[in-house]
Coordinates of C-alpha atoms and ligand atoms in Angstrom, one line a residue:
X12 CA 0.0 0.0 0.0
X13 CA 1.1 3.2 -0.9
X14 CA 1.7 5.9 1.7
X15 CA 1.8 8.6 -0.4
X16 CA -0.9 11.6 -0.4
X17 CA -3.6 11.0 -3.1
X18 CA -3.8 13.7 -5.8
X19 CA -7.2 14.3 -6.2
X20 CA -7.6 16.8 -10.1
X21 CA -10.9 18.3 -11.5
X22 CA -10.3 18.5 -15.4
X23 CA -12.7 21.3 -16.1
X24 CA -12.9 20.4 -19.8
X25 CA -15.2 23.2 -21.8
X26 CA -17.3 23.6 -19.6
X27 CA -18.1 26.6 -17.0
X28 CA -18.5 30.3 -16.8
X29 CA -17.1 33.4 -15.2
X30 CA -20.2 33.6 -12.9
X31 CA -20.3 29.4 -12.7
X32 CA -16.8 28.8 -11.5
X33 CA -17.1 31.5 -8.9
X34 CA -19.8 29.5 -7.4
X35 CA -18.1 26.1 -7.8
X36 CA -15.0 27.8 -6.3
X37 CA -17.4 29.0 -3.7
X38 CA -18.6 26.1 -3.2
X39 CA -15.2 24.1 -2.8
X40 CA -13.6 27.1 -0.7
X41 CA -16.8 25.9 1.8
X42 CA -16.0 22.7 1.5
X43 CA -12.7 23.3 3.4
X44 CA -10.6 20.7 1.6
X45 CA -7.4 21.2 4.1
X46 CA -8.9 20.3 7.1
X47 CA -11.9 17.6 5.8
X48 CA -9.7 16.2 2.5
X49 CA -5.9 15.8 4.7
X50 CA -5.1 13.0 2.8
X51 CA -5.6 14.9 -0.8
X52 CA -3.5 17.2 -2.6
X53 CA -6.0 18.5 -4.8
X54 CA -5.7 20.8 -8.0
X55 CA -8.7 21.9 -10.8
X56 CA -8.0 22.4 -14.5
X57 CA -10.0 25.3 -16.1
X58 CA -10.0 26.2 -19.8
X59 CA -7.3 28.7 -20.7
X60 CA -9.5 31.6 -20.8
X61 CA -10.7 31.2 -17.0
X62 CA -7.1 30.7 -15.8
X63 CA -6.3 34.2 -14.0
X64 CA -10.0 34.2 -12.7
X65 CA -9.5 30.6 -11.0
X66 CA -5.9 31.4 -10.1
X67 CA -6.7 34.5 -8.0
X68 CA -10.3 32.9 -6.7
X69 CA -8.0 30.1 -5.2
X70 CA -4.6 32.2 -3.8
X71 CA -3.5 31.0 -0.9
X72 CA -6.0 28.4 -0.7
X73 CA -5.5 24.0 -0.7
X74 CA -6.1 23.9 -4.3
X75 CA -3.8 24.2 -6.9
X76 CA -4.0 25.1 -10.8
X77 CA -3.2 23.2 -13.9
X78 CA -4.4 23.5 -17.7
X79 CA -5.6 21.4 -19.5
X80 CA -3.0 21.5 -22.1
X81 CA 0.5 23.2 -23.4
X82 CA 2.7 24.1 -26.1
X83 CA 5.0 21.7 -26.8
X84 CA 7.1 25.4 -28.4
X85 CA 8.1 28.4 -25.9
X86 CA 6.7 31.4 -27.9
X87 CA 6.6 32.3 -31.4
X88 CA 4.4 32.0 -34.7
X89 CA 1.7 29.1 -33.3
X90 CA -1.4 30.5 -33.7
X91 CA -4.0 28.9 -30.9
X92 CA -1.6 27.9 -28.5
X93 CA -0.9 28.6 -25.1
X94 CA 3.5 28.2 -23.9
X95 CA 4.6 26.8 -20.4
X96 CA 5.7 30.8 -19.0
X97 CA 2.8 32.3 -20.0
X98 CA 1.1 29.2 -17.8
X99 CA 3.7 29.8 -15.2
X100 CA 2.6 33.4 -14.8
X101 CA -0.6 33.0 -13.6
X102 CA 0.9 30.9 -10.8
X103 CA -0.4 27.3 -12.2
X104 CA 1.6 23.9 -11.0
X105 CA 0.2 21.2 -13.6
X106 CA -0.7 21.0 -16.8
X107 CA -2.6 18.2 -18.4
X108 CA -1.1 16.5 -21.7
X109 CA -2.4 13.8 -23.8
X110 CA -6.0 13.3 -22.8
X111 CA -7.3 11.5 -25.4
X112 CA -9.9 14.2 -26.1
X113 CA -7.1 15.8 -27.6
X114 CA -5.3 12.7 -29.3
X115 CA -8.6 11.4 -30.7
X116 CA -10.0 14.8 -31.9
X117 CA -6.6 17.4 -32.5
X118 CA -4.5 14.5 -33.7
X119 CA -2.1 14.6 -30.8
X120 CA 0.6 11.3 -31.1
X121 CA 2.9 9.7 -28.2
X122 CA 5.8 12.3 -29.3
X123 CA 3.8 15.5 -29.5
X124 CA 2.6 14.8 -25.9
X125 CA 5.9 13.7 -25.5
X126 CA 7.6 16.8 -26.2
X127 CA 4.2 18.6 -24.1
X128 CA 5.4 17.0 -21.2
X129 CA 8.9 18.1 -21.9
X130 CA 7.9 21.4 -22.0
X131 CA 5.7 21.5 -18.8
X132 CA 8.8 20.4 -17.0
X133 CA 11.0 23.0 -18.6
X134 CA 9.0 25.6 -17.8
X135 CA 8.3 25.1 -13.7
X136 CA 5.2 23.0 -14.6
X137 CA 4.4 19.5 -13.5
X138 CA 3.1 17.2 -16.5
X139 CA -0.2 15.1 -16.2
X140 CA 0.7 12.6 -18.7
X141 CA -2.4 10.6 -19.7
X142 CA -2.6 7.6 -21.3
X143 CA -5.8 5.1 -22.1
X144 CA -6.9 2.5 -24.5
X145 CA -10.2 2.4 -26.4
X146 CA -13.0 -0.3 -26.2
X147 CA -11.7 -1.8 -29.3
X148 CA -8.2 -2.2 -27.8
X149 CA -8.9 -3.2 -25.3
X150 CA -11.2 -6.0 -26.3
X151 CA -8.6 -6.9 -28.7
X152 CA -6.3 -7.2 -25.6
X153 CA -4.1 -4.8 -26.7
X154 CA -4.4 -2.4 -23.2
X155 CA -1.2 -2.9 -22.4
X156 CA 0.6 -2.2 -25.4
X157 CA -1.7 0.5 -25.7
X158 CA -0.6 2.5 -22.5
X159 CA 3.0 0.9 -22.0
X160 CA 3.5 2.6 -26.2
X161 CA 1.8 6.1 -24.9
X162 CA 4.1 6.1 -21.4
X163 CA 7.3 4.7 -23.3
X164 CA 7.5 7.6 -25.5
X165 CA 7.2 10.1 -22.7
X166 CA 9.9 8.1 -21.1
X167 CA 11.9 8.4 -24.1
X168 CA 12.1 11.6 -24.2
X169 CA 12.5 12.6 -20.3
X170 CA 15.1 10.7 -19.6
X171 CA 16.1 10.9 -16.2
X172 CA 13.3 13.4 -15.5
X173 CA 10.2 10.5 -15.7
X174 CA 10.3 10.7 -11.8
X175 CA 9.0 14.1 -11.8
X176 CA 5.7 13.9 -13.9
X177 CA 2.6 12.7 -12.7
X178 CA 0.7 9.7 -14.8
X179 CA -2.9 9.7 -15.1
X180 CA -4.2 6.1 -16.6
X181 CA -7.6 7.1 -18.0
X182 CA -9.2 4.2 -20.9
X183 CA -11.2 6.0 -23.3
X184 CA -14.5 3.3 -22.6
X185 CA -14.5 4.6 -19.3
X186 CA -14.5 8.4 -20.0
X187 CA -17.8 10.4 -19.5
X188 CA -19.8 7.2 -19.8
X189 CA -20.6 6.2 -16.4
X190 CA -18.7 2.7 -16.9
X191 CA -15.6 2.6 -14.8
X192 CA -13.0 0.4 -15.1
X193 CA -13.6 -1.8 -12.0
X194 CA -10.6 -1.4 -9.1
X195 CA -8.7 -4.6 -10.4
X196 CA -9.3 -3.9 -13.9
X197 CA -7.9 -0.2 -12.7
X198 CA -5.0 -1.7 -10.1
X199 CA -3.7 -4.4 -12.8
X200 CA -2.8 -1.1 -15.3
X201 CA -1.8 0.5 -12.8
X202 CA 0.7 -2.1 -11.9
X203 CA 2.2 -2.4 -15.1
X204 CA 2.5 1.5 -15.3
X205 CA 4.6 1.3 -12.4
X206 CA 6.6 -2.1 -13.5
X207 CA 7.5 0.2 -16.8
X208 CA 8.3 3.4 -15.0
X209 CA 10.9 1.0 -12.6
X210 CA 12.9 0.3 -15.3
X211 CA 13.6 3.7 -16.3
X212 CA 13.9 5.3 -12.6
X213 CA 14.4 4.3 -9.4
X214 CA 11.7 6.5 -8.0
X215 CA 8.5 4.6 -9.7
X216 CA 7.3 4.4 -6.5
X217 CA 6.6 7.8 -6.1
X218 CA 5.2 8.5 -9.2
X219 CA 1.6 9.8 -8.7
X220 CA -0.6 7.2 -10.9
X221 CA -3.9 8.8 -11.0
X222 CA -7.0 6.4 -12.4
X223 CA -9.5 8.5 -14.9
X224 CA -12.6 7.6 -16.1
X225 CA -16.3 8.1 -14.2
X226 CA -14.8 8.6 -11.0
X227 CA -18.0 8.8 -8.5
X228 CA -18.0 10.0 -5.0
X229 CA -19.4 6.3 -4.5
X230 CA -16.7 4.4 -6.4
X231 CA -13.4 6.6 -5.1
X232 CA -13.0 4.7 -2.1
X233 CA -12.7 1.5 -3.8
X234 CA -10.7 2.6 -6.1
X235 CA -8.2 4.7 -4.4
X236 CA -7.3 2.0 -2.1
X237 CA -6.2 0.3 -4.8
X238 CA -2.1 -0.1 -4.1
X239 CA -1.0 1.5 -7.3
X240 CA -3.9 4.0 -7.5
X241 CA -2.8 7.9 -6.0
X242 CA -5.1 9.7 -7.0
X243 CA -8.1 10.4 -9.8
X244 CA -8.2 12.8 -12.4
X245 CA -12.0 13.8 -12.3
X246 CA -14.3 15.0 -15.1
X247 CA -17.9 15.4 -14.6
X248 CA -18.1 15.3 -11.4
X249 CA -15.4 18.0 -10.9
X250 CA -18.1 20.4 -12.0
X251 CA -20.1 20.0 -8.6
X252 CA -18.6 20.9 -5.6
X253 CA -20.3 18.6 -3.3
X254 CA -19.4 15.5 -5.5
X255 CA -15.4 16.6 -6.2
X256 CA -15.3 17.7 -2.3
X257 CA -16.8 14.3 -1.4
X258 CA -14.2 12.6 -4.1
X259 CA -11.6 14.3 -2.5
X260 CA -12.7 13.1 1.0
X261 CA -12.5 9.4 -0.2
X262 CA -8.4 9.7 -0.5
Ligands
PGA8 P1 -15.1 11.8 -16.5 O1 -13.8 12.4 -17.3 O2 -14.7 11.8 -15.0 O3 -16.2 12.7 -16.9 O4 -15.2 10.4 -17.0 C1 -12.5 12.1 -16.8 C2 -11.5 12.8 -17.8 O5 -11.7 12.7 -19.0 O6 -10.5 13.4 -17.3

């Protein structure tokens, strides 16, 4: 069993408003996540636009902030994108790369969020690499050549600096759908996550693995017990307070 803190992220996606995140805000600053969530480091992920909004709603507060995405580039001619400093400025700590809302629908492969990741880290920013199969893959058994080709390239291309990303294992089937992978299904990816990252660094075991996909406030439990499960990267219910709060409560 793993003693480390869970991390606990709400990934915003495009959803929300000016006047809706200041009452989900509200509504998670009530909460009081640093005395009734201990065991949870916990962070939300707004779109771009709401960034300085959410950043200065939640200064000196529990929760931290992270994007959604990143430029894999610093600055220059990329029309649309948003570069690590310019993240780094409105005081965010994460930044999510490789959801596969983005590899499915922007085209995004293993060495473009690769090089993301790289750039997160480069720029003061800690990558939440995310990796998943589809249905089709993995009823064609192929989940673990799935994720262990998505995590290998990001190993690749960190080197030595795999120990400082965080690793969110989220399959596609699972995503928005209400069908979670079931805690084994979950723990036995997990596991071989972990296996992979051992061979490239001594400090796999304290490499945040965070589980994705319908997390509930009435599955977390089960699920964050898991040995090789830290944490949850958490869509739809991130956009209610009570529900991420209560998620947050289960690490
Ligand atoms: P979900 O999304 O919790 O709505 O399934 C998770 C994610 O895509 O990060």
């Amino acid at each position: 069993m793993s003693v480390m803190k869970k991390l606990v992220v709400g990934n915003w996606k495009m959803h929300g408003s000016r006047a809706f995140n200041a009452e989900l805000i509200q509504g998670l600053l009530v909460a009081d996540l640093a005395t009734t969530a201990p065991n949870a480091d916990v962070a939300v992920c707004p779109p771009f636009v709401f960034l300085a909004d959410v950043a200065d709603a939640l200064q000196g507060t529990a929760i931290a902030v992270g994007t959604q995405d990143i430029s894999a580039q610093t600055q220059g001619a990329y029309t649309g994108e948003v570069a690590g400093p310019m993240i780094r400025e409105f005081g965010a700590t994460y930044a999510i790369v490789g959801h596969s809302e983005r590899r499915s629908y922007h085209g995004e492969s293993d060495q473009l969020v690769a090089d993301k990741a790289k750039a997160a880290l480069a720029h003061g920013l800690v990558p939440i690499v995310c990796v998943g199969e589809t249905l089709a893959e993995r009823e064609a058994n192929q989940t673990e050549a799935v994720v262990g080709r998505q995590l290998q390239a990001v190993i690749d291309t960190l080197g030595a600096d795999i120990a400082r990303v965080v690793v969110a294992y989220e399959p596609v089937w699972a995503i928005g759908t209400g069908k979670t992978a079931s805690p084994a299904q979950a723990q036995a990816v997990h596991a071989g996550l972990r296996a992979q990252l051992a061979q490239a660094t001594s400090s796999a075991a304290d490499i945040p693995l965070l589980y994705g996909g319908s997390v509930k406030p009435d599955n977390a439990v089960e699920l964050f017990s898991q040995p090789d499960i830290n944490g949850g990267l958490i869509g739809g219910a991130a956009l209610k307070a009570a529900d991420f709060a209560a998620i947050a409560r289960a690490a």
